[in-house]
């Protein structure tokens, strides 16, 4: 029986059973055999769901960069660790070997130290998809600083909120970013954010677009200048297993984003293990995940998981539509990609285009296709299977979350028979449970309920930065002794899981988690707006799009409604970023409310989805008369 490279369904069940019956033994064996430790753990696991507190490999000492870089230098020093494929296909791709990566990470780590960053300090990374992004994460990890990567599509307000929440001491950014035909000016976004972030003492700048930027003396430094003055050797800081490795913000159903804190050892062990198993990665393979490192998928399956396995991981700076819709397929042919991991929203967008864009390229190098971030609808699944996988390559529909750190439910390629729209079976070590309306676990098959995980796993987030109470309330208070995912799921007759979607006020748009509350807060800042409510509705490419119901302060508002719509989307762009813009905005005199004043989103959702036939009982509403008006005005 091999816990890595599981070869048959029978073997999967054997491994799975062992992981459930003897979890400590199971994880200890994986940790022992596959990583380098400065000191071994005392206990494999201790936990208490009521606090909640989870500790894996307690007492162990390590540095994750020794596992992701140093230990490969002897056997894989000249192997490519990162291939960088630039936005512009005319610009040459870069191949960074493990030896180069070591030198670049160590040099940057020395720069961080020279600028006063010490173990435990928070460093915000706001960079486009260039190698420096991965290198910056690793340089922080090298010296024990906690990185907080903020997706470079977020606005200055969103960036400032995240910097302030974890009081980052430094920001690493670039002059600009290329995205398709556009060039974004990242530095001015950082400058605007830093007007309200007193904790930031220095800003390091990577040059990418070479546009003119303002430099603030005593705060801003060109990284290239600082790198000249440091050595390319930097001893790795010795970390405790449970020391935080990074913070990554995710949306919640209320106001502030949640800074999920991930640990060092548990995160490393789980992401490395799942990378090898879920992608069946082999030494000579070339792996490409199209996510941005600004999201958890990029952290776990562009940077840490692949590098801990000594893999070659491709980083792509651009977008699937530039210079044309064949770009993904061109890259697969050019670099002979073996594992390809992308999001349903990208598949749906590409499936709308002429098939010649795919058929032009030789995709025969592909062995495994992955999907992540949202449910993959049947049509997109079939398109991916037929045209990219040529009906020969398994699609692994992987379900997981920022909070889970790594892939939780997912087929093992060439082992688990796939089924469109099903994430299928749990990874070894993962114990899902479906909970009914009364809060009881449903043990039978062919049931649908709320998806929970009833036993700890190594890469679970340990807390929300600065707010353990919110961590407890959000994930561990709905059901005793379980982690509540916020998703609904069904389990079919053979035990396969199908994720049915969020059961809270988070909407997934193009694979991005968006909380409704922060968007409503932004809209309500518009001087003409009294209140608003956001719901999701189905969208061909994005999966879901946002529909806003907006009440104006003056019912006789004379301003042009189209202008108001533009202004509302402008405010959202400023507060959150363009990803949160509304597709539809309906102005209405009132929002349906319960007698206790709660907005009845269920009704608004049905109207937005054009399902007005069966709205349920509305007579108990405070203002049932407004429902008719809203239906009439629906867009
Ligand atoms: O609703 C689920 C959906 O994405 C949510 C997690 O989003 P985030 O934390 O941004 O992480 C995304 C990348 C791991 C989940 O609660 N989701 C993710 N993968 C799938 C999915 N829904 C259905 N099928 C999936 N494969």
Coordinates of N, CA and C in Angstrom, one line a residue, residues 149-330:
X149 N -0.4 38.1 1.4 CA -0.5 38.5 0.0 C -1.9 39.0 -0.3
X150 N -1.9 40.2 -0.9 CA -3.2 40.8 -1.3 C -3.2 40.7 -2.8
X151 N -4.3 40.2 -3.4 CA -4.5 40.1 -4.8 C -4.3 41.4 -5.5
X152 N -3.5 41.5 -6.5 CA -3.2 42.8 -7.1 C -4.4 43.4 -7.9
X153 N -5.6 42.9 -7.8 CA -6.7 43.5 -8.4 C -7.6 44.2 -7.4
X154 N -7.2 44.1 -6.1 CA -7.9 44.8 -5.1 C -7.6 46.3 -5.1
X155 N -8.6 47.1 -4.7 CA -8.4 48.6 -4.7 C -7.6 49.0 -3.5
X156 N -7.3 50.3 -3.5 CA -6.4 50.9 -2.4 C -7.2 50.8 -1.1
X157 N -8.5 50.9 -1.1 CA -9.2 50.8 0.2 C -9.2 49.4 0.7
X158 N -9.4 48.4 -0.2 CA -9.3 47.0 0.2 C -7.9 46.7 0.7
X159 N -6.9 47.2 0.0 CA -5.5 46.9 0.4 C -5.3 47.5 1.8
X160 N -5.7 48.8 2.0 CA -5.5 49.4 3.3 C -6.1 48.7 4.4
X161 N -7.4 48.2 4.2 CA -8.1 47.4 5.2 C -7.3 46.2 5.7
X162 N -6.7 45.5 4.7 CA -5.9 44.3 5.0 C -4.6 44.6 5.7
X163 N -3.9 45.7 5.2 CA -2.6 46.1 5.8 C -2.8 46.5 7.3
X164 N -3.9 47.2 7.5 CA -4.2 47.7 8.9 C -4.6 46.6 9.8
X165 N -5.4 45.7 9.3 CA -5.9 44.6 10.1 C -4.8 43.8 10.7
X166 N -3.7 43.6 10.0 CA -2.6 42.8 10.5 C -1.4 43.6 10.8
X167 N -1.5 44.9 10.8 CA -0.5 45.9 11.0 C 0.8 45.5 10.4
X168 N 0.8 45.4 9.1 CA 2.0 45.1 8.3 C 3.1 46.2 8.5
X169 N 4.4 45.7 8.5 CA 5.4 46.7 8.7 C 6.0 47.1 7.3
X170 N 5.8 46.2 6.3 CA 6.4 46.5 5.0 C 5.4 46.1 3.9
X171 N 5.5 46.7 2.8 CA 4.8 46.3 1.6 C 5.8 46.0 0.5
X172 N 5.6 44.9 -0.2 CA 6.4 44.6 -1.4 C 5.5 44.7 -2.6
X173 N 5.9 45.6 -3.5 CA 5.0 45.8 -4.7 C 5.8 46.0 -5.9
X174 N 5.2 46.4 -7.0 CA 5.9 46.7 -8.2 C 5.4 48.0 -8.8
X175 N 6.2 48.5 -9.7 CA 5.8 49.8 -10.3 C 4.5 49.6 -11.0
X176 N 4.3 48.5 -11.7 CA 3.0 48.2 -12.4 C 2.8 46.8 -12.7
X177 N 1.7 46.5 -13.4 CA 1.4 45.1 -13.7 C 0.9 45.1 -15.2
X178 N 1.2 44.0 -15.9 CA 0.6 43.8 -17.2 C -0.5 42.8 -17.0
X179 N -1.7 43.2 -17.6 CA -2.8 42.2 -17.6 C -3.4 42.3 -19.0
X180 N -3.1 41.3 -19.8 CA -3.6 41.4 -21.2 C -3.1 42.7 -21.9
X181 N -4.1 43.4 -22.5 CA -3.6 44.6 -23.2 C -3.5 45.8 -22.2
X182 N -3.8 45.6 -21.0 CA -3.8 46.7 -20.0 C -2.5 46.8 -19.2
X183 N -2.1 48.0 -18.7 CA -1.1 48.1 -17.8 C -1.7 48.8 -16.5
X184 N -1.5 48.2 -15.4 CA -2.0 48.7 -14.2 C -0.9 49.4 -13.4
X185 N -1.3 50.5 -12.8 CA -0.3 51.3 -12.0 C -0.5 50.9 -10.5
X186 N 0.3 49.8 -10.1 CA 0.1 49.3 -8.7 C 0.6 50.3 -7.7
X187 N 1.7 51.0 -8.0 CA 2.4 51.8 -7.0 C 1.5 53.0 -6.6
X188 N 0.7 53.5 -7.5 CA -0.2 54.6 -7.0 C -1.3 54.1 -6.1
X189 N -1.7 52.8 -6.3 CA -2.7 52.2 -5.5 C -2.1 52.0 -4.1
X190 N -0.9 51.6 -4.0 CA -0.2 51.4 -2.7 C -0.1 52.8 -2.1
X191 N 0.4 53.8 -2.8 CA 0.5 55.1 -2.2 C -0.8 55.6 -1.6
X192 N -1.9 55.4 -2.3 CA -3.2 55.8 -1.7 C -3.5 55.0 -0.5
X193 N -3.3 53.7 -0.5 CA -3.6 52.9 0.7 C -2.8 53.3 1.9
X194 N -1.5 53.6 1.6 CA -0.6 53.9 2.7 C -0.9 55.2 3.4
X195 N -1.7 56.0 2.9 CA -2.1 57.3 3.5 C -2.8 57.0 4.9
X196 N -3.3 55.8 5.0 CA -4.0 55.5 6.3 C -3.4 54.2 7.0
X197 N -2.1 53.9 6.7 CA -1.5 52.7 7.3 C -0.2 53.1 8.0
X198 N -0.3 53.6 9.2 CA 0.9 54.1 9.9 C 1.9 53.0 10.2
X199 N 1.4 51.7 10.2 CA 2.4 50.6 10.6 C 3.4 50.4 9.6
X200 N 3.2 50.8 8.3 CA 4.2 50.5 7.3 C 5.4 51.4 7.3
X201 N 6.6 50.8 7.5 CA 7.8 51.6 7.6 C 8.5 51.6 6.2
X202 N 8.4 50.6 5.4 CA 9.1 50.6 4.2 C 8.3 49.9 3.1
X203 N 8.6 50.3 1.8 CA 8.0 49.8 0.6 C 9.1 49.4 -0.3
X204 N 9.1 48.1 -0.7 CA 10.1 47.6 -1.6 C 9.5 47.5 -3.0
X205 N 10.2 48.0 -4.0 CA 9.6 48.1 -5.4 C 10.3 47.2 -6.4
X206 N 9.6 46.3 -7.0 CA 10.1 45.5 -8.1 C 9.8 46.3 -9.4
X207 N 10.7 46.4 -10.3 CA 10.4 47.0 -11.5 C 9.9 46.0 -12.5
X208 N 8.7 46.3 -13.1 CA 8.2 45.4 -14.1 C 7.8 46.1 -15.3
X209 N 7.0 47.2 -15.2 CA 6.5 47.9 -16.4 C 7.4 49.1 -16.7
X210 N 8.3 49.5 -15.8 CA 9.2 50.7 -16.0 C 8.4 52.0 -16.3
X211 N 7.2 52.1 -15.8 CA 6.5 53.4 -16.0 C 7.0 54.3 -14.8
X212 N 6.8 55.6 -15.0 CA 7.3 56.5 -14.0 C 6.5 56.4 -12.7
X213 N 7.2 56.4 -11.6 CA 6.5 56.3 -10.3 C 7.1 57.3 -9.4
X214 N 6.3 57.7 -8.4 CA 6.8 58.6 -7.4 C 7.4 57.8 -6.3
X215 N 8.6 58.2 -5.8 CA 9.2 57.5 -4.7 C 9.2 58.4 -3.5
X216 N 8.8 57.8 -2.3 CA 8.7 58.6 -1.1 C 10.0 58.4 -0.4
X217 N 10.8 59.5 -0.2 CA 12.1 59.3 0.4 C 12.0 58.7 1.9
X218 N 12.9 57.8 2.2 CA 12.9 57.2 3.5 C 11.8 56.1 3.7
X219 N 11.0 55.9 2.7 CA 10.0 54.8 2.8 C 10.1 53.9 1.6
X220 N 10.3 54.4 0.4 CA 10.3 53.6 -0.8 C 11.7 53.2 -1.2
X221 N 11.9 52.0 -1.6 CA 13.2 51.6 -2.1 C 13.1 50.7 -3.3
X222 N 14.0 50.9 -4.2 CA 14.0 50.0 -5.4 C 14.7 48.7 -5.0
X223 N 14.0 47.6 -5.2 CA 14.6 46.3 -4.7 C 15.9 46.0 -5.4
X224 N 16.0 46.4 -6.7 CA 17.2 46.1 -7.4 C 18.4 46.7 -6.7
X225 N 18.3 47.9 -6.2 CA 19.4 48.6 -5.5 C 19.7 47.9 -4.2
X226 N 18.7 47.5 -3.4 CA 19.0 46.9 -2.1 C 19.6 45.5 -2.3
X227 N 19.2 44.8 -3.4 CA 19.8 43.5 -3.6 C 21.3 43.5 -3.9
X228 N 21.7 44.6 -4.4 CA 23.2 44.7 -4.7 C 24.0 44.6 -3.5
X229 N 23.5 45.0 -2.4 CA 24.3 45.2 -1.2 C 24.2 43.9 -0.2
X230 N 23.5 42.9 -0.7 CA 23.4 41.8 0.3 C 24.0 40.5 -0.2
X231 N 24.2 39.5 0.7 CA 24.7 38.2 0.3 C 23.5 37.3 -0.2
X232 N 23.9 36.3 -1.0 CA 22.8 35.4 -1.4 C 22.7 34.2 -0.5
X233 N 23.3 34.3 0.6 CA 23.1 33.2 1.6 C 22.4 33.8 2.9
X234 N 21.4 33.1 3.3 CA 20.7 33.6 4.5 C 20.3 32.4 5.3
X235 N 20.8 32.2 6.5 CA 20.4 31.0 7.3 C 18.9 31.0 7.5
X236 N 18.3 29.9 7.5 CA 16.8 29.8 7.7 C 16.5 29.9 9.2
X237 N 15.5 30.7 9.5 CA 15.1 30.8 10.9 C 14.4 29.5 11.4
X238 N 14.7 29.1 12.6 CA 14.1 27.9 13.1 C 12.7 28.2 13.6
X239 N 11.7 27.5 13.0 CA 10.3 27.8 13.3 C 9.7 26.7 14.1
X240 N 8.7 27.0 15.0 CA 7.9 26.0 15.6 C 6.9 25.5 14.6
X241 N 6.5 24.2 14.7 CA 5.5 23.7 13.8 C 4.3 24.5 13.7
X242 N 3.8 25.1 14.8 CA 2.6 25.9 14.9 C 2.8 27.4 14.6
X243 N 4.0 27.8 14.4 CA 4.2 29.3 14.1 C 3.4 29.6 12.8
X244 N 2.8 30.8 12.8 CA 2.1 31.2 11.6 C 3.0 31.3 10.4
X245 N 2.6 30.8 9.2 CA 3.4 30.9 8.0 C 2.8 32.1 7.2
X246 N 1.5 32.2 7.1 CA 1.0 33.4 6.4 C -0.5 33.7 6.9
X247 N -0.9 34.9 6.5 CA -2.3 35.3 6.7 C -2.8 35.5 5.2
X248 N -4.0 35.0 5.0 CA -4.6 35.3 3.7 C -6.1 35.7 4.0
X249 N -6.5 36.8 3.4 CA -7.8 37.3 3.7 C -8.9 36.7 2.8
X250 N -10.0 36.4 3.3 CA -11.1 35.9 2.6 C -12.4 36.6 3.0
X251 N -13.4 36.6 2.1 CA -14.6 37.4 2.4 C -15.4 36.6 3.4
X252 N -16.2 37.3 4.2 CA -17.1 36.7 5.1 C -18.5 37.2 4.9
X253 N -19.4 36.7 5.7 CA -20.8 37.3 5.4 C -21.0 38.6 6.1
X254 N -20.0 39.0 6.9 CA -20.2 40.4 7.5 C -18.9 41.2 7.1
X255 N -19.1 42.5 7.3 CA -18.1 43.5 7.0 C -16.6 43.2 6.7
X256 N -15.8 43.1 7.7 CA -14.4 42.9 7.6 C -14.0 41.6 6.9
X257 N -13.0 41.6 6.0 CA -12.5 40.3 5.5 C -11.8 39.6 6.7
X258 N -11.8 38.2 6.6 CA -11.2 37.4 7.6 C -9.8 37.1 7.3
X259 N -8.9 37.4 8.2 CA -7.5 37.1 7.9 C -7.2 35.7 8.4
X260 N -7.3 34.7 7.5 CA -7.1 33.3 7.9 C -5.6 33.1 8.2
X261 N -5.3 32.5 9.3 CA -3.9 32.3 9.7 C -3.6 30.8 9.5
X262 N -2.5 30.5 8.7 CA -2.1 29.2 8.4 C -0.8 28.9 9.1
X263 N -0.7 27.6 9.6 CA 0.5 27.2 10.4 C 1.6 26.8 9.4
X264 N 2.8 26.4 10.0 CA 3.9 26.1 9.2 C 3.9 24.6 8.9
X265 N 4.0 23.7 9.9 CA 4.2 22.3 9.6 C 3.0 21.6 9.0
X266 N 1.9 21.8 9.6 CA 0.6 21.1 9.2 C 0.3 21.5 7.7
X267 N 0.5 22.8 7.4 CA 0.2 23.3 6.1 C 1.1 22.7 5.1
X268 N 2.4 22.7 5.5 CA 3.4 22.1 4.5 C 3.1 20.6 4.3
X269 N 2.9 19.8 5.3 CA 2.7 18.4 5.1 C 1.4 18.1 4.3
X270 N 0.4 18.9 4.6 CA -0.9 18.6 3.8 C -0.8 19.1 2.4
X271 N -0.3 20.2 2.1 CA -0.3 20.7 0.7 C 0.6 19.9 -0.1
X272 N 1.8 19.5 0.5 CA 2.7 18.6 -0.3 C 2.1 17.3 -0.6
X273 N 1.4 16.7 0.4 CA 0.8 15.4 0.3 C -0.3 15.4 -0.8
X274 N -1.2 16.4 -0.7 CA -2.3 16.4 -1.6 C -1.8 16.8 -3.0
X275 N -0.8 17.6 -3.1 CA -0.3 18.0 -4.5 C 0.1 16.7 -5.2
X276 N 0.9 15.8 -4.5 CA 1.4 14.6 -5.1 C 0.3 13.7 -5.5
X277 N -0.7 13.6 -4.6 CA -1.8 12.6 -4.8 C -2.9 13.1 -5.8
X278 N -3.3 14.3 -5.6 CA -4.4 14.8 -6.4 C -4.0 15.0 -7.9
X279 N -2.7 15.3 -8.1 CA -2.2 15.5 -9.5 C -1.4 14.4 -10.0
X280 N -1.2 13.4 -9.1 CA -0.3 12.2 -9.5 C 1.0 12.8 -10.1
X281 N 1.6 13.7 -9.4 CA 2.8 14.4 -10.0 C 4.0 13.4 -9.9
X282 N 4.7 13.3 -11.1 CA 5.9 12.5 -11.1 C 7.1 13.5 -11.4
X283 N 8.3 13.0 -11.0 CA 9.5 13.8 -11.0 C 9.7 14.7 -12.3
X284 N 9.5 14.1 -13.4 CA 9.8 14.9 -14.6 C 8.6 15.7 -15.2
X285 N 7.5 15.7 -14.4 CA 6.3 16.4 -14.9 C 6.5 17.9 -14.9
X286 N 5.7 18.6 -15.7 CA 5.6 20.0 -15.7 C 4.2 20.4 -15.3
X287 N 4.0 21.1 -14.3 CA 2.7 21.4 -13.7 C 2.4 22.9 -13.8
X288 N 1.1 23.1 -14.2 CA 0.7 24.5 -14.3 C -0.7 24.7 -13.7
X289 N -0.7 25.7 -12.7 CA -2.0 26.1 -12.1 C -2.2 27.6 -12.6
X290 N -3.3 27.9 -13.1 CA -3.5 29.2 -13.7 C -4.0 30.2 -12.6
X291 N -4.2 29.8 -11.4 CA -4.7 30.8 -10.4 C -3.6 31.9 -10.1
X292 N -4.0 32.9 -9.4 CA -3.1 33.9 -9.0 C -2.6 33.6 -7.6
X293 N -1.4 33.9 -7.3 CA -0.9 33.6 -5.9 C -1.6 34.5 -4.9
X294 N -2.3 35.4 -5.3 CA -3.1 36.3 -4.4 C -4.3 35.5 -3.8
X295 N -4.6 34.3 -4.3 CA -5.6 33.4 -3.7 C -5.0 32.2 -3.1
X296 N -5.7 31.4 -2.3 CA -5.2 30.2 -1.6 C -4.7 29.2 -2.6
X297 N -5.4 29.1 -3.8 CA -5.0 28.1 -4.8 C -3.5 28.3 -5.2
X298 N -3.2 29.6 -5.4 CA -1.8 29.9 -5.7 C -0.8 29.7 -4.6
X299 N -1.2 30.0 -3.4 CA -0.3 29.7 -2.3 C 0.0 28.2 -2.2
X300 N -1.0 27.4 -2.2 CA -0.9 26.0 -1.9 C -0.4 25.2 -3.1
X301 N -0.9 25.6 -4.3 CA -0.6 24.7 -5.5 C 0.1 25.5 -6.6
X302 N 0.7 26.6 -6.4 CA 1.7 27.2 -7.3 C 3.0 27.2 -6.5
X303 N 2.9 27.6 -5.3 CA 4.2 27.8 -4.5 C 4.5 26.6 -3.6
X304 N 3.8 26.5 -2.5 CA 4.3 25.6 -1.4 C 4.2 24.1 -1.8
X305 N 3.0 23.6 -2.3 CA 2.8 22.2 -2.6 C 3.8 21.7 -3.6
X306 N 3.9 22.4 -4.8 CA 4.8 21.9 -5.8 C 6.3 22.0 -5.4
X307 N 6.7 23.1 -4.8 CA 8.1 23.2 -4.5 C 8.5 22.2 -3.4
X308 N 7.6 21.9 -2.4 CA 7.9 20.9 -1.4 C 8.2 19.6 -2.1
X309 N 7.6 19.4 -3.2 CA 7.8 18.1 -4.0 C 9.0 18.2 -5.0
X310 N 9.7 19.3 -5.0 CA 10.8 19.5 -6.0 C 10.2 19.5 -7.4
X311 N 9.0 20.0 -7.6 CA 8.4 20.0 -8.9 C 8.8 21.3 -9.7
X312 N 8.4 21.2 -11.0 CA 8.5 22.4 -11.8 C 7.1 23.0 -11.9
X313 N 7.0 24.3 -11.5 CA 5.7 24.9 -11.4 C 5.7 26.2 -12.4
X314 N 4.7 26.3 -13.2 CA 4.6 27.4 -14.1 C 3.8 28.5 -13.6
X315 N 4.4 29.7 -13.7 CA 3.6 30.9 -13.3 C 3.3 31.7 -14.6
X316 N 2.0 32.0 -14.8 CA 1.6 32.8 -15.9 C 1.1 34.2 -15.5
X317 N 1.7 35.2 -16.1 CA 1.4 36.5 -15.7 C 0.1 37.1 -16.3
X318 N -0.3 36.5 -17.5 CA -1.4 37.1 -18.3 C -2.8 36.6 -18.0
X319 N -3.6 36.7 -19.1 CA -5.0 36.3 -19.0 C -5.3 35.3 -20.2
X320 N -6.3 34.5 -20.0 CA -6.6 33.5 -21.1 C -7.0 34.1 -22.5
X321 N -7.3 35.4 -22.5 CA -7.8 36.0 -23.8 C -6.8 36.8 -24.5
X322 N -5.6 36.8 -24.0 CA -4.6 37.7 -24.6 C -3.3 37.0 -25.1
X323 N -2.8 37.2 -26.3 CA -3.4 38.1 -27.3 C -4.6 37.5 -28.0
X324 N -4.9 36.2 -27.8 CA -6.2 35.7 -28.3 C -6.6 34.5 -27.4
X325 N -7.8 34.0 -27.7 CA -8.3 32.9 -26.8 C -7.6 31.6 -26.8
X326 N -6.5 31.5 -27.6 CA -5.8 30.3 -27.6 C -4.6 30.3 -26.7
X327 N -4.5 31.3 -25.9 CA -3.2 31.5 -25.1 C -3.0 30.3 -24.1
X328 N -4.0 29.9 -23.4 CA -3.8 28.7 -22.5 C -3.2 27.5 -23.2
X329 N -3.8 27.3 -24.4 CA -3.5 26.1 -25.1 C -2.1 26.2 -25.8
X330 N -1.8 27.4 -26.2 CA -0.5 27.7 -26.7 C 0.6 27.4 -25.7

